[in-house]
Amino acid sequence: MAVSIQKYKVVPSLPVELNALRDLAYNLYWTWDYDLRNLFRRLDRDLWESSGHNPVLLLGSIDQARLEARAKDDGYLAHLQRTRTALENYLSQKSWFQKKYPQQKNFRIAYFSMEYGLNEGLPLYSGGLGVLSADHLKSASDLGIPLVGVGLLYQKGYFHQYLSKDGWQQENYPENDFYNMPVKQECDTNGKPITITVEILQRTVHVAIWCAQVGRVPLYLLDTNLAENSPEDQDITDSLYGGEEEMRIKQEIVLGIGGLRALERLGLRPDICHMNEGHSAFMALERVRLLMQESGLTFREAQEANRNSTVFTSHTPVPAGIDEFDLGLVDRYIGGYYGALQISSEQFHRLGGIGRPHNSGKFNMAIFAINMSSASNGVSKLHGEVARRMWQHLWPEIPESEVPIGHVTNGVHLPTWISEDMAELFQRYLGPRWNNIGSEDSVWDRIQQIPDEELWRTHERRRERLVAFARGRLRRQLENANARPEDVAKADEVLDPQALTIGFARRFASYKRAKLIFQDLDRLKAILNDKERPVQFIFAGKAHPRDNIGKGIIRDIVNIIRKEEFRSSIVFIEDYDMEVAASMVRGVDVWLNTPIRPREASGTSGMKASLNGALNLSILDGWWDEAYKNTVGWGIGRGEEFSDPEEQDLFEVESLYSILEQEIVPLFYERSSNNLPRKWVAMMKSSIQTLSPFFNTNRMVRDYFEQYYLPAQLRWQKLSRNKMQLVKEVAAWKERVQSLWGKVHILKVDSEEGGEVRVGGRLAISAMVNCDGLKPEELRVEVYYGPLDSDEEIVDGQSTVMEQVEQVKKNVYRFEATIPCETTGQHGYSIRIMPFHPEMAHSFDSGLITWLQE
C-alpha cells in the first residue's frame, strides 16, 4: 500500500535582527564578496567549512543559541548592516551598460550552458566549461548587462572522487538538497510552483523552474524530478553528463527547448540567444517554431530571423569532443518538430552536417549550432584558428583564414578567484576600481608601487595556507581509507611551507599529459630532493567516469607519489572542486600546464594563478599562446606541433626539465640579504600587471557584448519591425540569389602593369562580370591577393572590394580596384564574387561564392 506523504518545509528561525541574512544567502553575490563571506563565516567557522561554504545550509544547521548570541552582538550587527548596504548599493548603482548604452532599454540576452560552477556548495559543474559559464554571469552582473542564464538543476550533480588502495578513481554521487541550497523555486502569485512541459517520445514531461540569483543576473535551472513524471523522465536531470547517447539528447532537449519555454513562461522572451557549446542548440528549433507560429513566417524566414539573433561559442578543438547523435535517434526525439517546422527529416539532417565532407554519418550538434547562428567564435586566438581549420569544410571555397568564426579569449572573474590577502593588497595600492574595471591598464600599472617585501610576504602566507590545506586534505583522505595511524600522522609532515611549490590541477584527459613531468624519475628526484633548493608538487584532478585511460594516469601518478623518495614532496588531493582549485591557484609559486598543442581551447586555471602572483610554466597552447612573453612566465617549446606523439613528449619533457633546473629553481632561490627573491618578485609583478587587465571576464563579456550581442540586437531590431517584413524580404532575396547564382561568372580579368610591379606601387585590376538576373549592387566583387607559396597558392591572403565603374552590355559590368605592393617576391591574386545585402551578418552569410576559373 502506497503511503501518502504530505510535504512541508522547515526554514531557519532567525532572530528578527538577523532576518537580512536570509536574503543575503540567496544572492550568490557572496561568492565573490569577501566581506559577505566573512559575515557567514563569523556565525560558525567550522560549520561554514563543513557546509561546503553554503550559507543556506549553514543557516539551517546552526545552533539556535549561537544565532541568538549574534543577534545581541553589536559588532556582528554592524557587519551585517555593512554587507547589506554594500549589496543594495551594488544592485542599485548605475552600471557600465546603463552608462554606455542608455538607449538600449528593451534588451535581453539568454545565455544557455549545460553547467555552471558558481560555488562548491552548488555542485552543478564538472570543470572549466561550468566555471567559465558562472564567471560569465558574474561579470554580466558587474557590468549590468541584461542577461539571464539557463541551465539544468541536477539531482546529483557531478561525482565526488576518492581513490582505492591501488590509486584507481572511484566515484560517488551524493544527492543535492535544493531546499538547503541558494536556489528558489519559481512560483506564481498564488505560491504555486511554475512548470512548463516538453514532449519527449510522445510523452509530456513536466519541468519545474528554479532560480539562482547571481548578483543582478538570474540563472534559471530546469528540474524534471517531479512526481507527475515517469521515473524515466524524472531521471533526465538526475546527473550532469550522465548516461549514454539517449540520455544526452533528452537532457539537451530539456535545456534547449525547455529552457526557451521556461523564459517564455516567465515573461522573459530573449532578443539574443547565446549557446555556450552546442548542448543547447535545440533551442533554435523552438525559437523558429515560435516565429513561424506568431509571425506567419516560413521555415527559411524564421531561420533567418533566428540566425541573425543567435551566437554560438565552441570550446572544443577536436571533432571527437562534440556531441553527435545517430539519425534514427534524432528522428525519434526531434521528428515531432518536422511537421510544425514544415521541413523533411532530410532537410533537418543537413542542418546537422549530413551530406557534408568529413561527416561521420551522425547529426553533429556543433554544425547544427553554426547553421542556426550568424556569429560563431572560439575561446582564444589560437582556438579561433583551430576552429576555422576544423570547420573549413562547411565553407569549402573560402580560405581558412576567412572562415567566419572569430574568437573571444576567455577570462576569469577577478573577485571570485583572487585571495583575500591579495585583494586587500590591491585595494590599498591599486584603489577600489581594480575589481570592477578589470581592463584599465593604468590601474594595473600601480602594481609596481607595491613594496616587494609586502607582496612577497603576502604570497608566502598564501603558500603556507596551501600547505596546511593540502596536509589537512591528505590526512582526511588517509583516515577515510582506514590507513594506519602512523601513516595518517605523517600527513602533517608532507610539503615544506618555504619550498618552491608547483601546482597541476585539471581534468585528467590523456591530452593534458599529467604524467609528462614523471618521464624521467631519477631527474625528477634530483630536482625535488635538493636540500638547498627543494621543489614540491601538488596535483589534483578528476577523470571522466568512463575514461579508463584518464583513471590509469591518476593511478600511475599516485603510485609514483607513494614511493619513499617522493612521498614528502608530491601530494595528490582527491575530489578536485572549486575549493581545491581556489586554494591551489592562490598558493602555488608556479602553475604547470602540459597539454598537446593545439588541444587546449583556452584554459583558465593559469589565469587564476597569475592573478594571485603565480608564474605560469606551460606549453604554448590555448590562452598561454597569446599571453606568453618571457617577463611573465615560461613557455615549453616554441609552439611546435608534432605528428609523432613520442617525439613530442621527448622534446617537451626535456624542455620542461631544463627550464626547471636552469631557470625556475635558480631564480626562486636567488635571494637578497633579507632573504627576498627580488628578481622573482619583479616577474610576479610583471605577470599580474600584464595579464590581469586582459584575461578577465569583465573584458571578455564586454567583448561578447560589443562584438556579438549588440550587433545582433541592432540587426534584430531592424529585422523584426513591421511584422518581420525585412526578414521576409531577406529570406526571399536569398532564395532568389540561390536560384540564379549558377549564371554569375567572371568573363575577363586584366591588370595594367603586366608581370612586374615596383615595391611601394599599386597594381590596377579590372574584371568583367556577368550578373545575368542579378543587379550589380547585389554582388560583392573582390580581389583576393597575397604572397605565393611553393605550390603557387596564396598565403596570408587579403581582400579588397572592387568598384563597379560601367555597364559594358546587358548583364555585363566592369569592376575595378588597385592593390598595394608592399613586399618583394612572387605574389598572386584572384577575383571572387559573393552575394551582397546590407542586412547580411557577414560576407559569407549566404554560403555562395564564385571564383575566377582557369
Short mmCIF file of C-alpha atoms in Angstrom, two decimals, residues 349-737:
data_model
loop_
_atom_site.label_atom_id
_atom_site.label_comp_id
_atom_site.label_asym_id
_atom_site.label_seq_id
_atom_site.Cartn_x
_atom_site.Cartn_y
_atom_site.Cartn_z
CA HIS A 349 19.67 16.23 -41.12
CA ARG A 350 21.50 18.58 -43.47
CA LEU A 351 21.43 21.25 -40.78
CA GLY A 352 23.45 18.82 -38.63
CA GLY A 353 26.09 18.28 -41.30
CA ILE A 354 24.74 15.21 -43.10
CA GLY A 355 25.90 15.28 -46.72
CA ARG A 356 28.90 17.48 -45.91
CA PRO A 357 32.51 16.34 -46.43
CA HIS A 358 34.16 14.76 -43.38
CA ASN A 359 30.77 13.91 -41.86
CA SER A 360 30.64 10.82 -39.68
CA GLY A 361 27.09 9.98 -40.71
CA LYS A 362 25.79 11.40 -37.44
CA PHE A 363 23.93 14.59 -36.57
CA ASN A 364 26.57 17.00 -35.28
CA MET A 365 25.35 19.47 -32.64
CA ALA A 366 28.16 21.97 -33.29
CA ILE A 367 27.41 22.08 -37.03
CA PHE A 368 23.73 22.47 -36.22
CA ALA A 369 24.57 25.35 -33.86
CA ILE A 370 26.73 27.01 -36.54
CA ASN A 371 23.94 26.68 -39.10
CA MET A 372 21.43 28.20 -36.68
CA SER A 373 23.69 31.15 -35.76
CA SER A 374 25.08 34.08 -37.68
CA ALA A 375 28.04 34.51 -35.31
CA SER A 376 30.36 31.79 -34.02
CA ASN A 377 33.56 32.02 -32.01
CA GLY A 378 36.34 30.10 -30.35
CA VAL A 379 37.67 30.92 -26.89
CA SER A 380 41.25 32.04 -27.59
CA LYS A 381 43.14 33.42 -30.55
CA LEU A 382 44.74 30.04 -31.25
CA HIS A 383 41.45 28.21 -30.78
CA GLY A 384 39.84 30.56 -33.31
CA GLU A 385 42.47 29.42 -35.82
CA VAL A 386 41.90 25.76 -34.89
CA ALA A 387 38.11 26.18 -35.18
CA ARG A 388 38.43 27.77 -38.62
CA ARG A 389 40.59 24.84 -39.73
CA MET A 390 38.23 22.30 -38.16
CA TRP A 391 35.10 23.75 -39.78
CA GLN A 392 36.51 24.95 -43.10
CA HIS A 393 34.68 22.12 -44.86
CA LEU A 394 31.44 23.99 -44.13
CA TRP A 395 32.78 26.81 -46.37
CA PRO A 396 34.92 24.80 -48.83
CA GLU A 397 35.51 27.69 -51.25
CA ILE A 398 36.70 30.17 -48.63
CA PRO A 399 40.35 30.38 -47.48
CA GLU A 400 40.79 29.03 -43.99
CA SER A 401 41.74 32.41 -42.55
CA GLU A 402 38.41 33.86 -43.69
CA VAL A 403 36.09 31.17 -42.35
CA PRO A 404 33.53 33.23 -40.40
CA ILE A 405 34.45 32.00 -36.93
CA GLY A 406 36.04 34.58 -34.69
CA HIS A 407 37.38 34.38 -31.16
CA VAL A 408 36.79 35.92 -27.77
CA THR A 409 39.58 34.89 -25.43
CA ASN A 410 38.33 33.55 -22.13
CA GLY A 411 38.96 35.25 -18.82
CA VAL A 412 38.30 34.72 -15.12
CA HIS A 413 36.15 36.67 -12.70
CA LEU A 414 38.80 38.50 -10.71
CA PRO A 415 36.93 38.99 -7.39
CA THR A 416 35.96 35.29 -7.31
CA TRP A 417 39.46 33.92 -7.78
CA ILE A 418 41.77 36.36 -6.03
CA SER A 419 42.80 35.53 -2.47
CA GLU A 420 41.52 37.78 0.29
CA ASP A 421 45.08 38.74 1.22
CA MET A 422 45.93 39.76 -2.34
CA ALA A 423 42.60 41.58 -2.74
CA GLU A 424 43.37 43.69 0.34
CA LEU A 425 46.82 44.46 -1.07
CA PHE A 426 45.29 45.55 -4.38
CA GLN A 427 42.71 47.64 -2.56
CA ARG A 428 45.47 49.53 -0.77
CA TYR A 429 47.76 50.17 -3.72
CA LEU A 430 45.54 49.98 -6.82
CA GLY A 431 42.41 51.55 -5.37
CA PRO A 432 38.82 50.26 -5.41
CA ARG A 433 38.49 50.14 -9.21
CA TRP A 434 40.73 47.13 -9.81
CA ASN A 435 37.91 44.61 -9.41
CA ASN A 436 35.11 46.37 -11.28
CA ILE A 437 37.07 47.88 -14.15
CA GLY A 438 39.43 44.98 -14.76
CA SER A 439 40.82 46.01 -18.13
CA GLU A 440 42.09 49.55 -17.46
CA ASP A 441 45.84 49.19 -17.84
CA SER A 442 46.52 52.40 -15.93
CA VAL A 443 45.04 50.89 -12.77
CA TRP A 444 47.24 47.82 -13.07
CA ASP A 445 50.39 49.89 -13.61
CA ARG A 446 50.21 50.67 -9.90
CA ILE A 447 51.28 47.08 -9.18
CA GLN A 448 54.81 48.42 -9.39
CA GLN A 449 54.08 50.63 -6.35
CA ILE A 450 53.56 47.62 -4.06
CA PRO A 451 56.71 47.14 -1.94
CA ASP A 452 58.48 43.92 -2.86
CA GLU A 453 58.57 42.82 0.76
CA GLU A 454 54.83 43.27 1.18
CA LEU A 455 53.92 41.38 -1.98
CA TRP A 456 56.28 38.53 -1.12
CA ARG A 457 55.10 38.18 2.48
CA THR A 458 51.50 38.16 1.28
CA HIS A 459 52.33 35.40 -1.19
CA GLU A 460 54.24 33.42 1.42
CA ARG A 461 51.21 33.45 3.72
CA ARG A 462 49.13 32.02 0.89
CA ARG A 463 51.69 29.25 0.28
CA GLU A 464 51.71 28.39 3.99
CA ARG A 465 47.91 28.14 3.95
CA LEU A 466 48.01 25.95 0.85
CA VAL A 467 50.46 23.57 2.56
CA ALA A 468 48.20 23.45 5.62
CA PHE A 469 45.19 22.82 3.40
CA ALA A 470 46.96 20.03 1.48
CA ARG A 471 48.08 18.36 4.70
CA GLY A 472 44.55 18.50 6.08
CA ARG A 473 43.05 17.02 2.94
CA LEU A 474 45.71 14.30 2.83
CA ARG A 475 45.03 13.43 6.47
CA ARG A 476 41.31 13.15 5.72
CA GLN A 477 41.99 11.00 2.65
CA LEU A 478 44.11 8.61 4.69
CA GLU A 479 41.56 8.42 7.50
CA ASN A 480 38.76 7.69 5.02
CA ALA A 481 40.91 4.93 3.52
CA ASN A 482 41.47 3.39 7.00
CA ALA A 483 45.23 3.95 6.79
CA ARG A 484 47.45 3.06 9.73
CA PRO A 485 47.62 5.77 12.43
CA GLU A 486 51.34 6.26 11.84
CA ASP A 487 50.71 6.90 8.13
CA VAL A 488 47.96 9.38 8.97
CA ALA A 489 50.32 11.18 11.34
CA LYS A 490 52.88 11.56 8.53
CA ALA A 491 50.39 13.71 6.61
CA ASP A 492 51.38 16.60 8.86
CA GLU A 493 54.98 16.31 7.67
CA VAL A 494 54.49 16.40 3.89
CA LEU A 495 55.47 19.52 1.94
CA ASP A 496 57.56 22.44 3.13
CA PRO A 497 55.86 25.84 3.56
CA GLN A 498 59.06 27.57 2.35
CA ALA A 499 59.83 25.39 -0.70
CA LEU A 500 59.19 26.22 -4.35
CA THR A 501 55.67 24.86 -4.90
CA ILE A 502 54.32 23.88 -8.32
CA GLY A 503 50.65 23.14 -8.95
CA PHE A 504 48.95 20.98 -11.57
CA ALA A 505 45.18 20.61 -11.40
CA ARG A 506 42.72 19.89 -14.19
CA ARG A 507 40.62 17.21 -15.84
CA PHE A 508 42.73 14.08 -16.34
CA ALA A 509 42.17 13.63 -20.06
CA SER A 510 45.09 11.98 -21.82
CA TYR A 511 45.90 15.06 -23.95
CA LYS A 512 46.52 17.09 -20.76
CA ARG A 513 49.61 14.88 -20.16
CA ALA A 514 49.63 14.97 -16.37
CA LYS A 515 52.39 12.32 -16.42
CA LEU A 516 54.81 14.33 -18.56
CA ILE A 517 56.81 15.56 -15.56
CA PHE A 518 57.26 11.91 -14.46
CA GLN A 519 59.04 10.79 -17.67
CA ASP A 520 62.48 10.67 -16.01
CA LEU A 521 62.03 9.78 -12.34
CA ASP A 522 65.73 10.00 -11.49
CA ARG A 523 65.96 13.52 -12.88
CA LEU A 524 62.73 14.50 -11.14
CA LYS A 525 64.01 13.05 -7.86
CA ALA A 526 67.16 15.17 -8.12
CA ILE A 527 65.09 18.32 -8.69
CA LEU A 528 62.75 17.61 -5.77
CA ASN A 529 65.23 16.46 -3.18
CA ASP A 530 67.90 19.15 -3.46
CA LYS A 531 68.38 20.08 0.21
CA GLU A 532 69.50 23.61 -0.64
CA ARG A 533 66.79 24.28 -3.22
CA PRO A 534 63.84 21.92 -2.66
CA VAL A 535 60.89 21.72 -5.05
CA GLN A 536 57.46 20.22 -4.43
CA PHE A 537 54.32 19.47 -6.44
CA ILE A 538 50.62 19.43 -5.63
CA PHE A 539 48.35 17.55 -8.06
CA ALA A 540 44.58 17.36 -8.26
CA GLY A 541 42.03 16.41 -10.88
CA LYS A 542 39.31 14.02 -11.94
CA ALA A 543 38.95 11.68 -14.89
CA HIS A 544 35.58 11.24 -16.56
CA PRO A 545 33.85 8.19 -15.02
CA ARG A 546 34.05 6.34 -18.35
CA ASP A 547 37.62 7.42 -19.15
CA ASN A 548 39.73 4.46 -18.09
CA ILE A 549 42.83 5.96 -19.71
CA GLY A 550 42.47 9.05 -17.53
CA LYS A 551 41.88 6.89 -14.46
CA GLY A 552 45.01 4.94 -15.29
CA ILE A 553 47.02 8.17 -15.41
CA ILE A 554 45.79 9.09 -11.91
CA ARG A 555 46.64 5.61 -10.61
CA ASP A 556 50.14 5.74 -12.09
CA ILE A 557 50.84 9.16 -10.58
CA VAL A 558 49.51 8.16 -7.16
CA ASN A 559 51.67 5.04 -7.13
CA ILE A 560 54.76 7.08 -8.03
CA ILE A 561 53.95 9.53 -5.23
CA ARG A 562 53.80 6.65 -2.74
CA LYS A 563 57.48 5.87 -3.34
CA GLU A 564 59.62 6.94 -0.40
CA GLU A 565 61.68 9.44 -2.43
CA PHE A 566 58.53 11.32 -3.48
CA ARG A 567 56.20 10.86 -0.53
CA SER A 568 57.06 14.14 1.20
CA SER A 569 57.35 16.36 -1.85
CA ILE A 570 54.38 15.39 -4.06
CA VAL A 571 50.75 15.31 -2.93
CA PHE A 572 47.64 14.31 -4.84
CA ILE A 573 44.49 15.97 -3.43
CA GLU A 574 41.34 13.94 -4.01
CA ASP A 575 37.98 15.29 -5.17
CA TYR A 576 39.08 18.31 -7.18
CA ASP A 577 36.46 21.05 -6.92
CA MET A 578 36.29 24.84 -6.76
CA GLU A 579 37.55 24.90 -3.18
CA VAL A 580 40.63 22.85 -4.07
CA ALA A 581 41.18 24.93 -7.21
CA ALA A 582 40.96 28.20 -5.29
CA SER A 583 43.40 27.02 -2.61
CA MET A 584 45.90 25.90 -5.21
CA VAL A 585 45.84 28.89 -7.58
CA ARG A 586 46.12 31.23 -4.59
CA GLY A 587 49.09 29.48 -3.02
CA VAL A 588 51.43 27.96 -5.61
CA ASP A 589 54.55 29.65 -6.93
CA VAL A 590 54.32 28.08 -10.40
CA TRP A 591 51.33 26.80 -12.35
CA LEU A 592 52.18 23.90 -14.68
CA ASN A 593 50.23 23.05 -17.84
CA THR A 594 51.38 20.46 -20.39
CA PRO A 595 48.65 19.81 -22.99
CA ILE A 596 49.30 18.55 -26.50
CA ARG A 597 49.15 21.67 -28.68
CA PRO A 598 46.64 22.68 -30.06
CA ARG A 599 44.23 20.57 -27.97
CA GLU A 600 43.70 23.16 -25.20
CA ALA A 601 40.96 25.51 -26.43
CA SER A 602 41.77 28.12 -23.81
CA GLY A 603 42.27 27.02 -20.20
CA THR A 604 41.62 29.43 -17.37
CA SER A 605 43.33 27.95 -14.31
CA GLY A 606 46.61 29.61 -15.26
CA MET A 607 44.84 32.97 -15.42
CA LYS A 608 43.57 32.48 -11.86
CA ALA A 609 47.07 31.57 -10.70
CA SER A 610 48.68 34.58 -12.39
CA LEU A 611 46.17 36.93 -10.74
CA ASN A 612 47.45 35.66 -7.39
CA GLY A 613 51.10 36.13 -8.26
CA ALA A 614 51.95 32.63 -9.51
CA LEU A 615 54.06 32.32 -12.66
CA ASN A 616 52.94 30.06 -15.50
CA LEU A 617 55.06 27.26 -16.95
CA SER A 618 53.10 25.97 -19.92
CA ILE A 619 53.02 24.59 -23.40
CA LEU A 620 52.23 27.43 -25.83
CA ASP A 621 48.61 26.42 -26.23
CA GLY A 622 45.22 27.99 -25.57
CA TRP A 623 45.37 31.33 -23.77
CA TRP A 624 49.10 31.00 -23.00
CA ASP A 625 49.94 31.07 -26.70
CA GLU A 626 48.78 34.71 -26.86
CA ALA A 627 49.71 35.66 -23.29
CA TYR A 628 53.28 34.40 -23.12
CA LYS A 629 56.35 36.58 -23.07
CA ASN A 630 59.49 35.91 -21.08
CA THR A 631 58.75 38.57 -18.47
CA VAL A 632 55.56 36.86 -17.22
CA GLY A 633 56.44 33.15 -17.15
CA TRP A 634 57.90 30.33 -19.20
CA GLY A 635 56.89 28.65 -22.44
CA ILE A 636 57.63 24.97 -23.00
CA GLY A 637 58.78 24.65 -26.62
CA ARG A 638 58.16 27.25 -29.30
CA GLY A 639 54.66 26.36 -30.41
CA GLU A 640 55.71 23.34 -32.46
CA GLU A 641 53.11 20.76 -33.50
CA PHE A 642 54.32 17.17 -33.90
CA SER A 643 52.96 14.25 -35.89
CA ASP A 644 54.76 11.74 -33.65
CA PRO A 645 53.47 11.84 -30.02
CA GLU A 646 56.56 10.08 -28.65
CA GLU A 647 58.89 12.57 -30.32
CA GLN A 648 56.76 15.41 -28.94
CA ASP A 649 56.88 14.03 -25.39
CA LEU A 650 60.66 13.58 -25.52
CA PHE A 651 61.25 17.08 -26.87
CA GLU A 652 58.90 18.84 -24.48
CA VAL A 653 59.84 16.96 -21.33
CA GLU A 654 63.49 17.85 -21.98
CA SER A 655 62.44 21.49 -22.33
CA LEU A 656 60.38 21.21 -19.14
CA TYR A 657 63.22 19.74 -17.05
CA SER A 658 65.74 22.22 -18.44
CA ILE A 659 63.55 25.23 -17.63
CA LEU A 660 63.04 23.93 -14.10
CA GLU A 661 66.72 23.20 -13.49
CA GLN A 662 68.31 26.17 -15.24
CA GLU A 663 65.77 28.97 -14.86
CA ILE A 664 62.94 28.50 -12.37
CA VAL A 665 64.74 26.91 -9.42
CA PRO A 666 67.78 29.23 -9.54
CA LEU A 667 65.58 32.32 -9.90
CA PHE A 668 63.31 31.36 -6.99
CA TYR A 669 66.22 30.70 -4.64
CA GLU A 670 68.29 33.72 -5.65
CA ARG A 671 67.84 35.86 -2.51
CA SER A 672 68.93 39.28 -1.36
CA SER A 673 70.47 39.89 2.05
CA ASN A 674 66.99 39.97 3.65
CA ASN A 675 66.03 36.66 2.00
CA LEU A 676 63.91 38.36 -0.65
CA PRO A 677 63.84 36.91 -4.22
CA ARG A 678 63.75 40.33 -5.89
CA LYS A 679 64.01 39.09 -9.49
CA TRP A 680 61.22 36.57 -8.84
CA VAL A 681 59.03 39.27 -7.30
CA ALA A 682 59.71 41.53 -10.29
CA MET A 683 58.44 38.75 -12.53
CA MET A 684 55.36 38.31 -10.32
CA LYS A 685 54.59 42.00 -10.66
CA SER A 686 55.08 41.89 -14.42
CA SER A 687 52.76 38.88 -14.69
CA ILE A 688 49.98 40.48 -12.64
CA GLN A 689 50.33 43.84 -14.37
CA THR A 690 50.41 42.39 -17.89
CA LEU A 691 47.90 39.55 -17.68
CA SER A 692 45.19 40.67 -15.27
CA PRO A 693 43.89 43.64 -17.32
CA PHE A 694 43.08 41.38 -20.27
CA PHE A 695 42.48 37.84 -19.06
CA ASN A 696 39.38 38.63 -17.02
CA THR A 697 35.69 38.07 -17.69
CA ASN A 698 34.75 41.75 -17.44
CA ARG A 699 36.86 42.31 -20.58
CA MET A 700 35.57 39.04 -22.05
CA VAL A 701 31.88 39.83 -21.53
CA ARG A 702 32.39 43.35 -22.87
CA ASP A 703 33.92 41.77 -25.98
CA TYR A 704 30.92 39.47 -26.35
CA PHE A 705 28.58 42.41 -25.89
CA GLU A 706 30.26 44.77 -28.33
CA GLN A 707 31.34 42.24 -30.97
CA TYR A 708 28.34 39.90 -30.87
CA TYR A 709 25.37 40.80 -28.65
CA LEU A 710 24.96 44.45 -29.65
CA PRO A 711 25.39 43.92 -33.43
CA ALA A 712 22.91 41.04 -33.23
CA GLN A 713 20.48 43.21 -31.26
CA LEU A 714 20.71 46.03 -33.79
CA ARG A 715 20.06 43.55 -36.62
CA TRP A 716 17.17 42.03 -34.68
CA GLN A 717 15.58 45.41 -34.00
CA LYS A 718 15.71 46.24 -37.69
CA LEU A 719 14.61 42.81 -38.95
CA SER A 720 11.68 42.41 -36.55
CA ARG A 721 9.94 45.71 -37.41
CA ASN A 722 6.66 45.81 -39.34
CA LYS A 723 5.69 42.22 -38.63
CA MET A 724 9.05 40.85 -39.75
CA GLN A 725 8.76 42.40 -43.21
CA LEU A 726 12.51 42.81 -43.62
CA VAL A 727 13.12 39.20 -42.54
CA LYS A 728 10.74 38.06 -45.26
CA GLU A 729 12.49 40.26 -47.82
CA VAL A 730 15.97 38.98 -46.90
CA ALA A 731 14.85 35.34 -46.96
CA ALA A 732 13.17 35.83 -50.34
CA TRP A 733 16.27 37.59 -51.65
CA LYS A 734 18.47 34.68 -50.55
CA GLU A 735 16.18 32.19 -52.29
CA ARG A 736 16.23 34.25 -55.49
CA VAL A 737 20.01 34.61 -55.39
#
